[in-house]
Amino acid sequence: MQLDLVTLVVHDYDAAIAFFTDVLGFVVTEDEPSMTNAGRPKRWVVLRPPEGGTGLLLARADGAEQERAVGDQGAGRVTFFLRVDDFEAAHDRLVAHGVELVGERRQEPYGRLQVFRDLYGNKWDLLGPRAG
């Protein structure tokens, strides 16, 4: 068993694709036309880390309730955790792209850590390798 996809509600597919590919290094693995349950056009967009693993399913907000969730999927908490092998390089990439960093970098038992916000305001943990 594996967790294959996690939905991320977004305002715009293309802006989200640009952020996650250009800034975080994800790869688009699927981008196909589809339809909502109500028959409106949408896209099936899946992004994954380059080495594979759990993917993000980008879901364009459809209606007022979903619009309210954009940028606050975790109710203000860190919701997504991005583990990287080279913490410094990934951190430098965030800085170079002007990504909002929350607080200071710190060392935790589970790895080097920097909280950041994605283009919509959702909080993420950038996690380096575990200590020791």
Short mmCIF file of C-alpha atoms in Angstrom, two decimals:
data_model
loop_
_atom_site.label_atom_id
_atom_site.label_comp_id
_atom_site.label_asym_id
_atom_site.label_seq_id
_atom_site.Cartn_x
_atom_site.Cartn_y
_atom_site.Cartn_z
CA MET A 1 0.00 0.00 0.00
CA GLN A 2 1.15 3.55 -0.66
CA LEU A 3 -0.30 7.03 -0.54
CA ASP A 4 -0.33 7.96 -4.24
CA LEU A 5 -1.78 11.49 -4.41
CA VAL A 6 -2.67 14.43 -2.17
CA THR A 7 -5.04 17.09 -3.49
CA LEU A 8 -3.89 20.70 -3.46
CA VAL A 9 -6.67 23.20 -4.23
CA VAL A 10 -5.35 26.07 -6.38
CA HIS A 11 -6.67 29.15 -8.18
CA ASP A 12 -4.89 28.45 -11.46
CA TYR A 13 -3.32 25.29 -12.87
CA ASP A 14 -0.54 26.99 -14.84
CA ALA A 15 0.62 29.29 -12.03
CA ALA A 16 0.73 26.33 -9.65
CA ILE A 17 2.60 24.18 -12.18
CA ALA A 18 5.18 26.95 -12.65
CA PHE A 19 5.74 27.31 -8.89
CA PHE A 20 6.05 23.61 -8.16
CA THR A 21 8.26 22.82 -11.14
CA ASP A 22 10.44 25.96 -11.30
CA VAL A 23 10.80 26.62 -7.57
CA LEU A 24 10.47 23.21 -5.90
CA GLY A 25 11.66 20.96 -8.73
CA PHE A 26 8.56 18.79 -9.12
CA VAL A 27 7.85 17.14 -12.48
CA VAL A 28 4.50 17.15 -14.31
CA THR A 29 3.59 13.49 -14.78
CA GLU A 30 0.00 13.96 -15.97
CA ASP A 31 -1.91 16.90 -17.46
CA GLU A 32 -5.11 15.79 -19.17
CA PRO A 33 -8.48 17.42 -19.86
CA SER A 34 -11.28 16.18 -17.64
CA MET A 35 -14.74 17.17 -16.36
CA THR A 36 -16.12 18.02 -12.93
CA ASN A 37 -18.97 15.93 -11.53
CA ALA A 38 -21.24 18.78 -12.68
CA GLY A 39 -19.91 18.59 -16.25
CA ARG A 40 -17.63 21.64 -16.23
CA PRO A 41 -14.19 21.36 -17.84
CA LYS A 42 -11.17 20.85 -15.61
CA ARG A 43 -7.73 19.26 -15.87
CA TRP A 44 -6.22 16.21 -14.21
CA VAL A 45 -2.79 17.58 -13.25
CA VAL A 46 -0.34 15.47 -11.24
CA LEU A 47 3.09 16.63 -10.07
CA ARG A 48 5.66 14.36 -8.45
CA PRO A 49 9.17 14.66 -7.08
CA PRO A 50 11.74 13.78 -9.79
CA GLU A 51 12.51 10.43 -8.12
CA GLY A 52 8.81 9.54 -7.89
CA GLY A 53 6.75 9.05 -4.77
CA THR A 54 3.56 10.65 -3.54
CA GLY A 55 2.22 13.21 -5.98
CA LEU A 56 0.24 16.41 -5.79
CA LEU A 57 -3.06 16.46 -7.64
CA LEU A 58 -3.72 20.09 -8.53
CA ALA A 59 -7.43 20.84 -8.28
CA ARG A 60 -8.65 24.22 -9.49
CA ALA A 61 -11.13 25.64 -6.98
CA ASP A 62 -14.70 25.16 -8.17
CA GLY A 63 -17.11 27.30 -6.17
CA ALA A 64 -17.00 29.56 -3.14
CA GLU A 65 -16.28 26.84 -0.55
CA GLN A 66 -13.26 25.56 -2.46
CA GLU A 67 -12.04 29.13 -3.15
CA ARG A 68 -11.94 29.69 0.62
CA ALA A 69 -9.68 26.65 1.04
CA VAL A 70 -7.02 27.89 -1.37
CA GLY A 71 -3.96 28.79 0.68
CA ASP A 72 -5.40 27.51 3.94
CA GLN A 73 -5.70 23.79 3.44
CA GLY A 74 -4.16 23.09 6.83
CA ALA A 75 -6.08 25.79 8.74
CA GLY A 76 -2.84 27.74 9.28
CA ARG A 77 -0.71 24.71 10.19
CA VAL A 78 2.14 23.23 8.22
CA THR A 79 0.37 20.81 5.90
CA PHE A 80 3.05 19.59 3.49
CA PHE A 81 6.52 18.22 4.22
CA LEU A 82 9.16 18.25 1.51
CA ARG A 83 12.20 16.10 2.37
CA VAL A 84 15.35 16.92 0.37
CA ASP A 85 18.85 15.44 0.29
CA ASP A 86 20.59 18.82 -0.08
CA PHE A 87 18.93 21.20 2.35
CA GLU A 88 21.21 24.16 1.62
CA ALA A 89 20.70 23.97 -2.15
CA ALA A 90 16.91 23.67 -1.74
CA HIS A 91 16.89 26.56 0.76
CA ASP A 92 18.96 28.71 -1.59
CA ARG A 93 16.48 27.95 -4.39
CA LEU A 94 13.59 29.17 -2.23
CA VAL A 95 15.46 32.38 -1.42
CA ALA A 96 16.44 32.94 -5.07
CA HIS A 97 12.77 32.68 -6.11
CA GLY A 98 11.59 35.07 -3.40
CA VAL A 99 9.56 32.44 -1.55
CA GLU A 100 8.22 33.60 1.82
CA LEU A 101 10.19 31.95 4.62
CA VAL A 102 8.52 31.65 8.02
CA GLY A 103 10.85 31.88 11.00
CA GLU A 104 14.47 30.82 11.07
CA ARG A 105 16.16 27.67 9.87
CA ARG A 106 16.62 25.23 12.71
CA GLN A 107 17.85 21.75 13.51
CA GLU A 108 15.36 19.22 14.83
CA PRO A 109 15.86 15.52 15.62
CA TYR A 110 14.00 14.73 12.39
CA GLY A 111 16.23 16.98 10.24
CA ARG A 112 17.17 20.51 9.29
CA LEU A 113 13.98 22.57 8.94
CA GLN A 114 12.71 25.73 7.25
CA VAL A 115 9.02 26.60 7.11
CA PHE A 116 7.91 28.33 3.91
CA ARG A 117 4.70 29.30 2.14
CA ASP A 118 3.76 28.18 -1.36
CA LEU A 119 2.37 30.64 -3.91
CA TYR A 120 -1.07 30.52 -2.27
CA GLY A 121 0.08 30.73 1.35
CA ASN A 122 -0.06 27.08 2.43
CA LYS A 123 2.70 26.29 4.93
CA TRP A 124 5.33 23.68 4.07
CA ASP A 125 8.31 22.27 5.94
CA LEU A 126 11.50 22.00 3.94
CA LEU A 127 13.27 19.11 5.66
CA GLY A 128 16.89 18.10 5.25
CA PRO A 129 18.32 14.70 6.10
CA ARG A 130 17.70 13.35 9.59
CA ALA A 131 20.41 14.12 12.12
CA GLY A 132 22.98 11.39 12.76
#
